[in-house]
mmCIF file of C-alpha atoms in Angstrom:
data_model
loop_
_atom_site.group_PDB
_atom_site.id
_atom_site.type_symbol
_atom_site.label_atom_id
_atom_site.label_comp_id
_atom_site.label_asym_id
_atom_site.label_seq_id
_atom_site.Cartn_x
_atom_site.Cartn_y
_atom_site.Cartn_z
ATOM 1 C CA MET A 172 0.081 0.017 -0.059
ATOM 2 C CA ARG A 173 1.399 3.369 -1.021
ATOM 3 C CA ARG A 174 2.000 5.903 1.746
ATOM 4 C CA MET A 175 0.050 9.185 1.706
ATOM 5 C CA ARG A 176 2.097 12.112 2.270
ATOM 6 C CA VAL A 177 0.807 15.875 2.785
ATOM 7 C CA ALA A 178 2.642 18.364 1.036
ATOM 8 C CA GLY A 179 3.676 21.888 2.584
ATOM 9 C CA VAL A 180 2.174 24.753 0.797
ATOM 10 C CA CYS A 181 3.605 28.236 0.820
ATOM 11 C CA GLY A 182 0.675 30.461 0.642
ATOM 12 C CA ALA A 183 -2.194 30.572 -1.830
ATOM 13 C CA ALA A 184 -2.647 31.680 -5.401
ATOM 14 C CA VAL A 185 -5.131 34.612 -6.695
ATOM 15 C CA VAL A 186 -6.566 34.902 -9.961
ATOM 16 C CA ALA A 187 -7.633 37.451 -12.208
ATOM 17 C CA ALA A 188 -9.597 37.336 -15.474
ATOM 18 C CA VAL A 189 -8.185 35.747 -18.656
ATOM 19 C CA GLY A 190 -10.088 34.635 -21.535
ATOM 20 C CA GLY A 191 -8.296 31.663 -23.230
ATOM 21 C CA VAL A 192 -5.025 29.869 -23.216
ATOM 22 C CA ALA A 193 -3.083 31.767 -26.127
ATOM 23 C CA PRO A 194 -3.240 35.372 -24.759
ATOM 24 C CA TYR A 195 -1.622 34.703 -21.537
ATOM 25 C CA ALA A 196 1.497 36.660 -21.956
ATOM 26 C CA ALA A 197 -0.040 39.640 -23.298
ATOM 27 C CA ALA A 198 -2.740 39.573 -20.734
ATOM 28 C CA VAL A 199 -0.395 40.113 -17.600
ATOM 29 C CA ASP A 200 -0.779 43.421 -15.899
ATOM 30 C CA GLY A 201 -0.858 45.134 -12.630
ATOM 31 C CA GLY A 202 -3.852 45.721 -10.496
ATOM 32 C CA ALA A 203 -5.999 48.772 -10.504
ATOM 33 C CA VAL A 204 -7.832 50.536 -7.716
ATOM 34 C CA GLY A 205 -11.368 49.704 -7.780
ATOM 35 C CA ARG A 206 -11.098 46.436 -9.339
ATOM 36 C CA PRO A 207 -13.010 43.531 -7.671
ATOM 37 C CA LYS A 208 -10.882 41.233 -5.473
ATOM 38 C CA ALA A 209 -10.824 37.442 -5.032
ATOM 39 C CA GLY A 210 -8.635 34.841 -3.612
ATOM 40 C CA LEU A 211 -8.026 31.623 -5.572
ATOM 41 C CA ALA A 212 -6.289 28.779 -3.840
ATOM 42 C CA TYR A 213 -5.618 25.478 -5.731
ATOM 43 C CA HIS A 214 -6.208 22.204 -3.796
ATOM 44 C CA GLY A 215 -5.315 18.845 -5.035
ATOM 45 C CA ALA A 216 -2.709 16.206 -5.383
ATOM 46 C CA ALA A 217 0.525 15.446 -7.257
ATOM 47 C CA THR A 218 2.653 12.272 -7.992
ATOM 48 C CA LEU A 219 6.007 12.099 -9.503
ATOM 49 C CA SER A 220 7.480 8.692 -10.706
ATOM 50 C CA GLY A 221 10.118 7.863 -13.506
ATOM 51 C CA GLY A 222 9.992 11.817 -14.801
ATOM 52 C CA ARG A 223 6.232 11.779 -15.022
ATOM 53 C CA VAL A 224 4.298 14.034 -12.922
ATOM 54 C CA HIS A 225 0.451 13.536 -12.633
ATOM 55 C CA VAL A 226 -1.308 16.783 -11.149
ATOM 56 C CA ARG A 227 -4.932 17.050 -10.282
ATOM 57 C CA PHE A 228 -6.367 19.993 -8.570
ATOM 58 C CA THR A 229 -9.476 22.030 -8.011
ATOM 59 C CA PRO A 230 -9.465 26.071 -7.932
ATOM 60 C CA HIS A 231 -11.541 27.431 -4.904
ATOM 61 C CA ASN A 232 -12.412 31.091 -4.866
ATOM 62 C CA HIS A 233 -12.488 32.537 -1.277
ATOM 63 C CA GLY A 234 -13.995 35.645 -2.525
ATOM 64 C CA PRO A 235 -14.954 38.405 -1.996
ATOM 65 C CA SER A 236 -15.592 38.768 -5.575
ATOM 66 C CA ALA A 237 -16.840 36.417 -8.237
ATOM 67 C CA LEU A 238 -14.545 35.705 -11.366
ATOM 68 C CA PRO A 239 -15.982 35.571 -14.776
ATOM 69 C CA ALA A 240 -12.959 34.003 -16.144
ATOM 70 C CA SER A 241 -9.665 32.941 -14.754
ATOM 71 C CA ALA A 242 -6.321 30.934 -15.275
ATOM 72 C CA VAL A 243 -3.562 29.275 -13.458
ATOM 73 C CA ARG A 244 0.269 29.015 -14.402
ATOM 74 C CA LEU A 245 1.837 25.805 -13.285
ATOM 75 C CA ARG A 246 5.693 26.170 -13.227
ATOM 76 C CA TRP A 247 8.031 23.147 -12.656
ATOM 77 C CA SER A 248 11.786 23.553 -11.166
ATOM 78 C CA GLU A 249 12.767 21.220 -13.938
ATOM 79 C CA PRO A 250 12.495 21.533 -17.697
ATOM 80 C CA LEU A 251 9.496 19.897 -19.309
ATOM 81 C CA ALA A 252 9.927 17.428 -22.041
ATOM 82 C CA GLU A 253 9.536 18.667 -25.558
ATOM 83 C CA ARG A 254 6.516 16.688 -26.442
ATOM 84 C CA GLN A 255 3.279 17.176 -24.018
ATOM 85 C CA VAL A 256 -0.191 15.955 -24.346
ATOM 86 C CA LEU A 257 -2.177 18.472 -22.638
ATOM 87 C CA PRO A 258 -5.890 18.593 -21.728
ATOM 88 C CA ASP A 259 -8.283 21.077 -23.517
ATOM 89 C CA GLY A 260 -7.778 24.340 -22.158
ATOM 90 C CA CYS A 261 -4.279 24.068 -21.158
ATOM 91 C CA GLY A 262 -1.284 25.163 -23.360
ATOM 92 C CA ARG A 263 2.722 25.182 -23.027
ATOM 93 C CA ALA A 264 3.963 28.434 -22.095
ATOM 94 C CA GLY A 265 7.659 28.056 -21.861
ATOM 95 C CA GLU A 266 10.324 25.347 -21.079
ATOM 96 C CA ARG A 267 9.068 24.661 -17.516
ATOM 97 C CA MET A 268 5.491 26.143 -17.643
ATOM 98 C CA VAL A 269 2.012 25.251 -18.652
ATOM 99 C CA MET A 270 -1.142 27.461 -18.593
ATOM 100 C CA CYS A 271 -4.670 26.310 -17.981
ATOM 101 C CA ARG A 272 -7.816 28.006 -18.127
ATOM 102 C CA VAL A 273 -10.028 27.887 -14.989
ATOM 103 C CA GLY A 274 -13.180 29.144 -16.009
ATOM 104 C CA PRO A 275 -15.688 31.368 -14.123
ATOM 105 C CA LEU A 276 -15.742 30.929 -10.309
ATOM 106 C CA GLY A 277 -18.626 32.174 -8.032
ATOM 107 C CA THR A 278 -18.041 34.638 -5.194
ATOM 108 C CA VAL A 279 -17.173 31.742 -2.867
ATOM 109 C CA GLY A 280 -16.771 28.148 -4.018
ATOM 110 C CA ALA A 281 -14.937 25.615 -6.130
ATOM 111 C CA GLY A 282 -14.390 25.280 -9.801
ATOM 112 C CA GLN A 283 -13.977 22.352 -11.888
ATOM 113 C CA GLN A 284 -10.888 20.092 -11.434
ATOM 114 C CA ILE A 285 -8.144 20.236 -13.722
ATOM 115 C CA ALA A 286 -5.929 16.929 -14.296
ATOM 116 C CA LEU A 287 -2.876 16.775 -16.316
ATOM 117 C CA ARG A 288 0.287 14.649 -16.818
ATOM 118 C CA VAL A 289 3.290 15.847 -17.958
ATOM 119 C CA GLY A 290 6.764 14.526 -18.880
ATOM 120 C CA LEU A 291 10.151 16.058 -17.473
ATOM 121 C CA ARG A 292 13.399 16.050 -19.231
ATOM 122 C CA GLY A 293 15.248 13.108 -17.704
ATOM 123 C CA THR A 294 14.164 11.341 -14.209
ATOM 124 C CA PRO A 295 14.664 14.148 -11.452
ATOM 125 C CA SER A 296 14.743 12.865 -7.883
ATOM 126 C CA GLU A 297 12.337 15.527 -6.958
ATOM 127 C CA VAL A 298 10.274 18.699 -8.453
ATOM 128 C CA LEU A 299 9.133 21.791 -7.109
ATOM 129 C CA LEU A 300 5.688 22.647 -8.496
ATOM 130 C CA GLU A 301 4.435 26.403 -8.243
ATOM 131 C CA PHE A 302 0.941 27.576 -8.740
ATOM 132 C CA GLY A 303 0.713 31.158 -9.827
ATOM 133 C CA THR A 304 -1.786 33.481 -11.147
ATOM 134 C CA VAL A 305 -1.799 35.281 -14.552
ATOM 135 C CA ARG A 306 -3.366 38.673 -13.886
ATOM 136 C CA SER A 307 -5.314 40.520 -16.385
ATOM 137 C CA GLY A 308 -8.368 43.119 -16.283
ATOM 138 C CA GLY A 309 -10.092 41.295 -13.378
ATOM 139 C CA ALA A 310 -9.476 40.744 -9.917
ATOM 140 C CA PRO A 311 -6.113 41.532 -8.125
ATOM 141 C CA ASP A 312 -5.195 40.468 -4.711
ATOM 142 C CA ASP A 313 -2.970 42.800 -2.693
ATOM 143 C CA ASP A 314 -1.839 40.184 -0.262
ATOM 144 C CA ARG A 315 1.414 39.274 -1.852
ATOM 145 C CA GLU A 316 1.637 35.967 0.362
ATOM 146 C CA ARG A 317 -1.466 34.612 -1.420
ATOM 147 C CA ARG A 318 -0.229 34.889 -4.962
ATOM 148 C CA ARG A 319 1.820 31.599 -5.164
ATOM 149 C CA GLN A 320 1.421 28.140 -3.893
ATOM 150 C CA ARG A 321 4.316 25.706 -4.002
ATOM 151 C CA VAL A 322 4.357 21.751 -3.787
ATOM 152 C CA LEU A 323 7.467 19.646 -3.444
ATOM 153 C CA VAL A 324 7.058 16.355 -5.228
ATOM 154 C CA LEU A 325 9.584 13.549 -4.692
ATOM 155 C CA ASP A 326 10.158 10.513 -6.852
ATOM 156 C CA THR A 327 8.578 8.020 -4.588
ATOM 157 C CA GLY A 328 5.454 7.122 -6.513
ATOM 158 C CA ASP A 329 3.664 8.550 -3.221
ATOM 159 C CA THR A 330 0.666 11.160 -3.653
ATOM 160 C CA TYR A 331 1.445 14.488 -2.124
ATOM 161 C CA TYR A 332 -1.805 16.592 -1.255
ATOM 162 C CA PHE A 333 -1.859 20.288 -1.107
#
């Protein structure tokens, strides 16, 4: 039976509205006064085995504002393999990064689960996975500690929860 381990999480992430996968880089901007605020955290699990990472997570909006659209950036401490098969709504955004559309979220509540498997170059013994938020014309959060969430995943085949 596999052991279950709980991964430490450094902060939570905050999301602002972004329409789709392609315009992520162009959509990044700073917050403006008067925009609605929303706090988004990602809760799920990750497993690393033989250079493959399986991640599944659900975005949770902790309010106080609803998000008509949102996106999450997943960044790995190790480079990704050249070829990736990603689910609809997700796209490669660099050597170590994938962006996924989260969709609309109510004022307080959970969104749809996102699951993806990525291959890493080589077979590292561990990988640091960082969830971040792409900010765009929607909902900035002034709390810098809630903008990122990190999970250390070891190549043990164990599931790390966050």
